[in-house]
Amino acid sequence: PQKEIRTFPPRVDSTSTDAQTGSAVRWSAGVVYLSVKDSQASVFRRLGIVVTRSGMSLLNTIGDSGYSFAYRHVPKSTDEGFFGRFFGKMAFWRDKPPNYSGDYEAVTQAEGENTRVYIKNADGSDADPDAAEHLLEILGMRLG
């Protein structure tokens, strides 16, 4: 029998759930978002603080629902002297970590008493799901 190839959310339907922080990264119809147990006004206010404290550059405010920010990924140096450089170049099986640097928008949306935070590209289009998940995990850890 042939297997059916699925094209919807990879990995799991819910990650980074933490009862103490009150936030979780979730998937819905192919879109990843951060679910925060707090009002939209509170999440909006805290989001601006979290973006700057996460080492990202706050670029602008998007009306009263989100922020435009720049995320720059700076990989850690793996220089371990002569042998590290020599054998590191020979270790072809090691993949470089993905680079999600770029300009993004974090948009909040009320969901009853909770709030959803979505990551968009600077032009308003949907961000790459892997990049969005990466950024939402960073924001979720600090939004708590």
Tab-separated table of N, CA, C and O in Angstrom, residues 25-97:
chain	number	residue	atom	x	y	z
A	25	VAL	N	3.530	27.328	22.401
A	25	VAL	CA	3.560	27.423	20.953
A	25	VAL	C	2.632	26.346	20.416
A	25	VAL	O	2.737	25.183	20.799
A	26	ARG	N	1.701	26.725	19.545
A	26	ARG	CA	0.704	25.785	19.021
A	26	ARG	C	0.572	25.933	17.506
A	26	ARG	O	0.939	26.953	16.947
A	27	TRP	N	-0.001	24.903	16.885
A	27	TRP	CA	-0.268	24.906	15.443
A	27	TRP	C	-1.770	24.911	15.215
A	27	TRP	O	-2.517	24.263	15.938
A	28	SER	N	-2.198	25.642	14.191
A	28	SER	CA	-3.605	25.658	13.809
A	28	SER	C	-3.690	25.843	12.304
A	28	SER	O	-3.267	26.873	11.780
A	29	ALA	N	-4.208	24.860	11.613
A	29	ALA	CA	-4.392	24.918	10.162
A	29	ALA	C	-3.126	25.379	9.444
A	29	ALA	O	-3.158	26.237	8.569
A	30	GLY	N	-1.995	24.819	9.812
A	30	GLY	CA	-0.745	25.129	9.147
A	30	GLY	C	-0.069	26.407	9.586
A	30	GLY	O	0.942	26.795	9.043
A	31	VAL	N	-0.627	27.075	10.592
A	31	VAL	CA	-0.056	28.329	11.084
A	31	VAL	C	0.384	28.119	12.529
A	31	VAL	O	-0.346	27.570	13.331
A	32	VAL	N	1.568	28.583	12.839
A	32	VAL	CA	2.080	28.471	14.206
A	32	VAL	C	1.827	29.793	14.926
A	32	VAL	O	1.917	30.859	14.329
A	33	TYR	N	1.462	29.699	16.207
A	33	TYR	CA	1.207	30.896	17.008
A	33	TYR	C	1.559	30.616	18.460
A	33	TYR	O	1.711	29.467	18.865
A	34	LEU	N	1.708	31.673	19.225
A	34	LEU	CA	1.966	31.568	20.650
A	34	LEU	C	0.672	31.889	21.373
A	34	LEU	O	0.095	32.955	21.184
A	35	SER	N	0.201	30.974	22.191
A	35	SER	CA	-1.002	31.176	22.987
A	35	SER	C	-0.569	31.622	24.378
A	35	SER	O	0.188	30.924	25.049
A	36	VAL	N	-1.039	32.819	24.793
A	36	VAL	CA	-0.654	33.378	26.089
A	36	VAL	C	-1.901	33.563	26.939
A	36	VAL	O	-2.899	34.119	26.478
A	37	LYS	N	-1.833	33.111	28.177
A	37	LYS	CA	-2.958	33.247	29.098
A	37	LYS	C	-2.934	34.635	29.721
A	37	LYS	O	-2.523	34.815	30.862
A	38	ASP	N	-3.345	35.622	28.951
A	38	ASP	CA	-3.379	37.010	29.403
A	38	ASP	C	-4.180	37.821	28.384
A	38	ASP	O	-4.387	37.391	27.256
A	39	SER	N	-4.593	39.013	28.771
A	39	SER	CA	-5.382	39.861	27.873
A	39	SER	C	-4.509	40.407	26.744
A	39	SER	O	-3.284	40.507	26.875
A	40	GLN	N	-5.151	40.784	25.648
A	40	GLN	CA	-4.419	41.315	24.504
A	40	GLN	C	-3.671	42.600	24.868
A	40	GLN	O	-2.518	42.783	24.476
A	41	ALA	N	-4.289	43.472	25.632
A	41	ALA	CA	-3.642	44.732	26.016
A	41	ALA	C	-2.379	44.468	26.833
A	41	ALA	O	-1.343	45.100	26.619
A	42	SER	N	-2.448	43.529	27.750
A	42	SER	CA	-1.297	43.203	28.578
A	42	SER	C	-0.180	42.553	27.759
A	42	SER	O	0.987	42.899	27.905
A	43	VAL	N	-0.547	41.608	26.895
A	43	VAL	CA	0.445	40.938	26.054
A	43	VAL	C	1.095	41.948	25.116
A	43	VAL	O	2.313	41.941	24.926
A	44	PHE	N	0.301	42.850	24.545
A	44	PHE	CA	0.832	43.880	23.653
A	44	PHE	C	1.870	44.736	24.379
A	44	PHE	O	2.952	44.995	23.868
A	45	ARG	N	1.552	45.161	25.573
A	45	ARG	CA	2.457	46.012	26.354
A	45	ARG	C	3.746	45.262	26.679
A	45	ARG	O	4.846	45.762	26.489
A	46	ARG	N	3.609	44.019	27.149
A	46	ARG	CA	4.765	43.217	27.540
A	46	ARG	C	5.618	42.802	26.358
A	46	ARG	O	6.832	42.645	26.470
A	47	LEU	N	4.982	42.622	25.201
A	47	LEU	CA	5.687	42.182	24.000
A	47	LEU	C	6.768	43.178	23.583
A	47	LEU	O	7.865	42.790	23.196
A	48	GLY	N	6.473	44.465	23.679
A	48	GLY	CA	7.471	45.481	23.335
A	48	GLY	C	8.691	45.396	24.226
A	48	GLY	O	9.829	45.561	23.765
A	49	ILE	N	8.478	45.119	25.497
A	49	ILE	CA	9.582	44.990	26.449
A	49	ILE	C	10.374	43.720	26.163
A	49	ILE	O	11.607	43.729	26.136
A	50	VAL	N	9.662	42.624	25.919
A	50	VAL	CA	10.303	41.336	25.679
A	50	VAL	C	11.163	41.368	24.423
A	50	VAL	O	12.270	40.826	24.401
A	51	VAL	N	10.676	41.994	23.361
A	51	VAL	CA	11.436	42.054	22.110
A	51	VAL	C	12.788	42.704	22.354
A	51	VAL	O	13.825	42.183	21.949
A	52	THR	N	12.807	43.836	23.034
A	52	THR	CA	14.076	44.534	23.259
A	52	THR	C	14.980	43.774	24.230
A	52	THR	O	16.190	43.766	24.055
A	53	ARG	N	14.399	43.107	25.213
A	53	ARG	CA	15.218	42.354	26.173
A	53	ARG	C	15.718	41.025	25.611
A	53	ARG	O	16.564	40.388	26.212
A	54	SER	N	15.183	40.606	24.480
A	54	SER	CA	15.612	39.360	23.847
A	54	SER	C	16.753	39.582	22.869
A	54	SER	O	17.128	38.680	22.143
A	55	GLY	N	17.275	40.803	22.828
A	55	GLY	CA	18.374	41.102	21.919
A	55	GLY	C	17.921	41.432	20.514
A	55	GLY	O	18.722	41.460	19.590
A	56	MET	N	16.632	41.690	20.329
A	56	MET	CA	16.097	42.058	19.023
A	56	MET	C	15.956	43.571	18.975
A	56	MET	O	15.887	44.229	20.007
A	57	SER	N	15.902	44.118	17.799
A	57	SER	CA	15.753	45.562	17.641
A	57	SER	C	14.292	45.885	17.353
A	57	SER	O	13.727	45.390	16.387
A	58	LEU	N	13.697	46.702	18.200
A	58	LEU	CA	12.319	47.125	17.998
A	58	LEU	C	12.305	48.216	16.941
A	58	LEU	O	12.946	49.246	17.091
A	59	LEU	N	11.598	47.991	15.844
A	59	LEU	CA	11.602	48.932	14.734
A	59	LEU	C	10.418	49.883	14.753
A	59	LEU	O	10.565	51.059	14.446
A	60	ASN	N	9.230	49.371	15.103
A	60	ASN	CA	8.025	50.177	14.964
A	60	ASN	C	6.863	49.507	15.690
A	60	ASN	O	6.920	48.342	16.035
A	61	THR	N	5.792	50.261	15.878
A	61	THR	CA	4.551	49.713	16.411
A	61	THR	C	3.568	49.562	15.259
A	61	THR	O	3.441	50.454	14.439
A	62	ILE	N	2.875	48.428	15.225
A	62	ILE	CA	1.872	48.182	14.192
A	62	ILE	C	0.515	48.481	14.803
A	62	ILE	O	-0.107	47.621	15.410
A	63	GLY	N	0.042	49.689	14.671
A	63	GLY	CA	-1.242	50.057	15.262
A	63	GLY	C	-1.262	49.724	16.734
A	63	GLY	O	-0.318	49.993	17.461
A	64	ASP	N	-2.354	49.119	17.194
A	64	ASP	CA	-2.441	48.729	18.594
A	64	ASP	C	-2.491	47.212	18.747
A	64	ASP	O	-2.984	46.690	19.732
A	65	SER	N	-1.962	46.490	17.723
A	65	SER	CA	-2.031	45.032	17.804
A	65	SER	C	-0.678	44.335	17.730
A	65	SER	O	-0.609	43.129	17.874
A	66	GLY	N	0.412	45.065	17.502
A	66	GLY	CA	1.691	44.362	17.408
A	66	GLY	C	2.871	45.275	17.197
A	66	GLY	O	2.751	46.500	17.218
A	67	TYR	N	4.005	44.637	16.996
A	67	TYR	CA	5.267	45.348	16.840
A	67	TYR	C	6.014	44.830	15.623
A	67	TYR	O	5.932	43.657	15.281
A	68	SER	N	6.782	45.702	15.021
A	68	SER	CA	7.698	45.341	13.966
A	68	SER	C	9.076	45.283	14.602
A	68	SER	O	9.467	46.205	15.314
A	69	PHE	N	9.812	44.199	14.375
A	69	PHE	CA	11.119	44.075	15.001
A	69	PHE	C	12.102	43.390	14.066
A	69	PHE	O	11.721	42.732	13.107
A	70	ALA	N	13.370	43.575	14.353
A	70	ALA	CA	14.440	42.934	13.591
A	70	ALA	C	15.100	41.893	14.477
A	70	ALA	O	15.441	42.173	15.626
A	71	TYR	N	15.255	40.713	13.956
A	71	TYR	CA	15.928	39.634	14.674
A	71	TYR	C	17.209	39.326	13.921
A	71	TYR	O	17.171	39.051	12.726
A	72	ARG	N	18.305	39.401	14.572
A	72	ARG	CA	19.593	39.094	13.962
A	72	ARG	C	20.208	37.915	14.703
A	72	ARG	O	20.471	37.989	15.889
A	73	HIS	N	20.410	36.837	13.973
A	73	HIS	CA	21.012	35.634	14.545
A	73	HIS	C	22.526	35.775	14.467
A	73	HIS	O	23.079	35.989	13.400
A	74	VAL	N	23.178	35.660	15.600
A	74	VAL	CA	24.636	35.706	15.640
A	74	VAL	C	25.110	34.352	16.145
A	74	VAL	O	24.987	34.050	17.332
A	75	PRO	N	25.616	33.503	15.227
A	75	PRO	CA	26.049	32.174	15.663
A	75	PRO	C	27.231	32.249	16.618
A	75	PRO	O	28.067	33.137	16.515
A	76	LYS	N	27.247	31.317	17.552
A	76	LYS	CA	28.349	31.253	18.512
A	76	LYS	C	29.602	30.752	17.803
A	76	LYS	O	29.534	29.901	16.921
A	77	SER	N	30.729	31.266	18.205
A	77	SER	CA	31.998	30.856	17.625
A	77	SER	C	32.315	29.435	18.059
A	77	SER	O	32.167	29.078	19.223
A	78	THR	N	32.751	28.615	17.113
A	78	THR	CA	33.118	27.240	17.428
A	78	THR	C	34.612	27.034	17.263
A	78	THR	O	35.069	25.920	17.097
A	79	ASP	N	35.377	28.114	17.292
A	79	ASP	CA	36.814	28.032	17.142
A	79	ASP	C	37.413	27.371	18.381
A	79	ASP	O	37.327	27.883	19.483
A	80	GLU	N	38.002	26.201	18.193
A	80	GLU	CA	38.580	25.454	19.309
A	80	GLU	C	40.070	25.243	19.090
A	80	GLU	O	40.608	24.188	19.370
A	81	GLY	N	40.758	26.232	18.555
A	81	GLY	CA	42.179	26.099	18.296
A	81	GLY	C	42.441	25.400	16.980
A	81	GLY	O	41.555	25.206	16.148
A	82	PHE	N	43.688	24.995	16.793
A	82	PHE	CA	44.103	24.386	15.532
A	82	PHE	C	43.321	23.122	15.209
A	82	PHE	O	42.801	22.950	14.127
A	83	PHE	N	43.257	22.190	16.174
A	83	PHE	CA	42.601	20.919	15.908
A	83	PHE	C	41.106	21.083	15.685
A	83	PHE	O	40.514	20.388	14.875
A	84	GLY	N	40.505	22.018	16.421
A	84	GLY	CA	39.082	22.283	16.225
A	84	GLY	C	38.794	22.811	14.835
A	84	GLY	O	37.839	22.407	14.179
A	85	ARG	N	39.647	23.695	14.351
A	85	ARG	CA	39.472	24.238	12.992
A	85	ARG	C	39.719	23.159	11.962
A	85	ARG	O	38.988	23.026	10.988
A	86	PHE	N	40.780	22.371	12.156
A	86	PHE	CA	41.150	21.351	11.179
A	86	PHE	C	40.092	20.257	11.104
A	86	PHE	O	39.584	19.935	10.052
A	87	PHE	N	39.779	19.665	12.251
A	87	PHE	CA	38.827	18.562	12.258
A	87	PHE	C	37.390	19.049	12.083
A	87	PHE	O	36.548	18.313	11.597
A	88	GLY	N	37.123	20.284	12.482
A	88	GLY	CA	35.794	20.851	12.277
A	88	GLY	C	35.431	20.957	10.810
A	88	GLY	O	34.303	20.749	10.404
A	89	LYS	N	36.432	21.288	9.981
A	89	LYS	CA	36.208	21.380	8.532
A	89	LYS	C	36.011	20.007	7.932
A	89	LYS	O	35.349	19.856	6.917
A	90	MET	N	36.603	18.989	8.549
A	90	MET	CA	36.463	17.631	8.035
A	90	MET	C	35.140	17.006	8.474
A	90	MET	O	34.710	16.024	7.887
A	91	ALA	N	34.513	17.556	9.481
A	91	ALA	CA	33.259	16.991	10.002
A	91	ALA	C	32.106	17.436	9.112
A	91	ALA	O	31.299	18.269	9.478
A	92	PHE	N	32.018	16.863	7.934
A	92	PHE	CA	31.003	17.242	6.956
A	92	PHE	C	29.592	16.914	7.420
A	92	PHE	O	28.627	17.454	6.915
A	93	TRP	N	29.443	16.016	8.391
A	93	TRP	CA	28.116	15.614	8.853
A	93	TRP	C	27.486	16.643	9.782
A	93	TRP	O	26.313	16.581	10.060
A	94	ARG	N	28.265	17.600	10.239
A	94	ARG	CA	27.717	18.633	11.106
A	94	ARG	C	27.042	19.696	10.263
A	94	ARG	O	27.643	20.286	9.387
A	95	ASP	N	25.802	19.924	10.543
A	95	ASP	CA	25.057	20.957	9.826
A	95	ASP	C	25.207	22.283	10.551
A	95	ASP	O	25.279	22.335	11.776
A	96	LYS	N	25.219	23.350	9.760
A	96	LYS	CA	25.209	24.675	10.364
A	96	LYS	C	23.804	24.931	10.880
A	96	LYS	O	22.830	24.528	10.251
A	97	PRO	N	23.672	25.605	12.023
A	97	PRO	CA	22.326	25.895	12.525
A	97	PRO	C	21.621	26.856	11.573
A	97	PRO	O	22.263	27.693	10.915
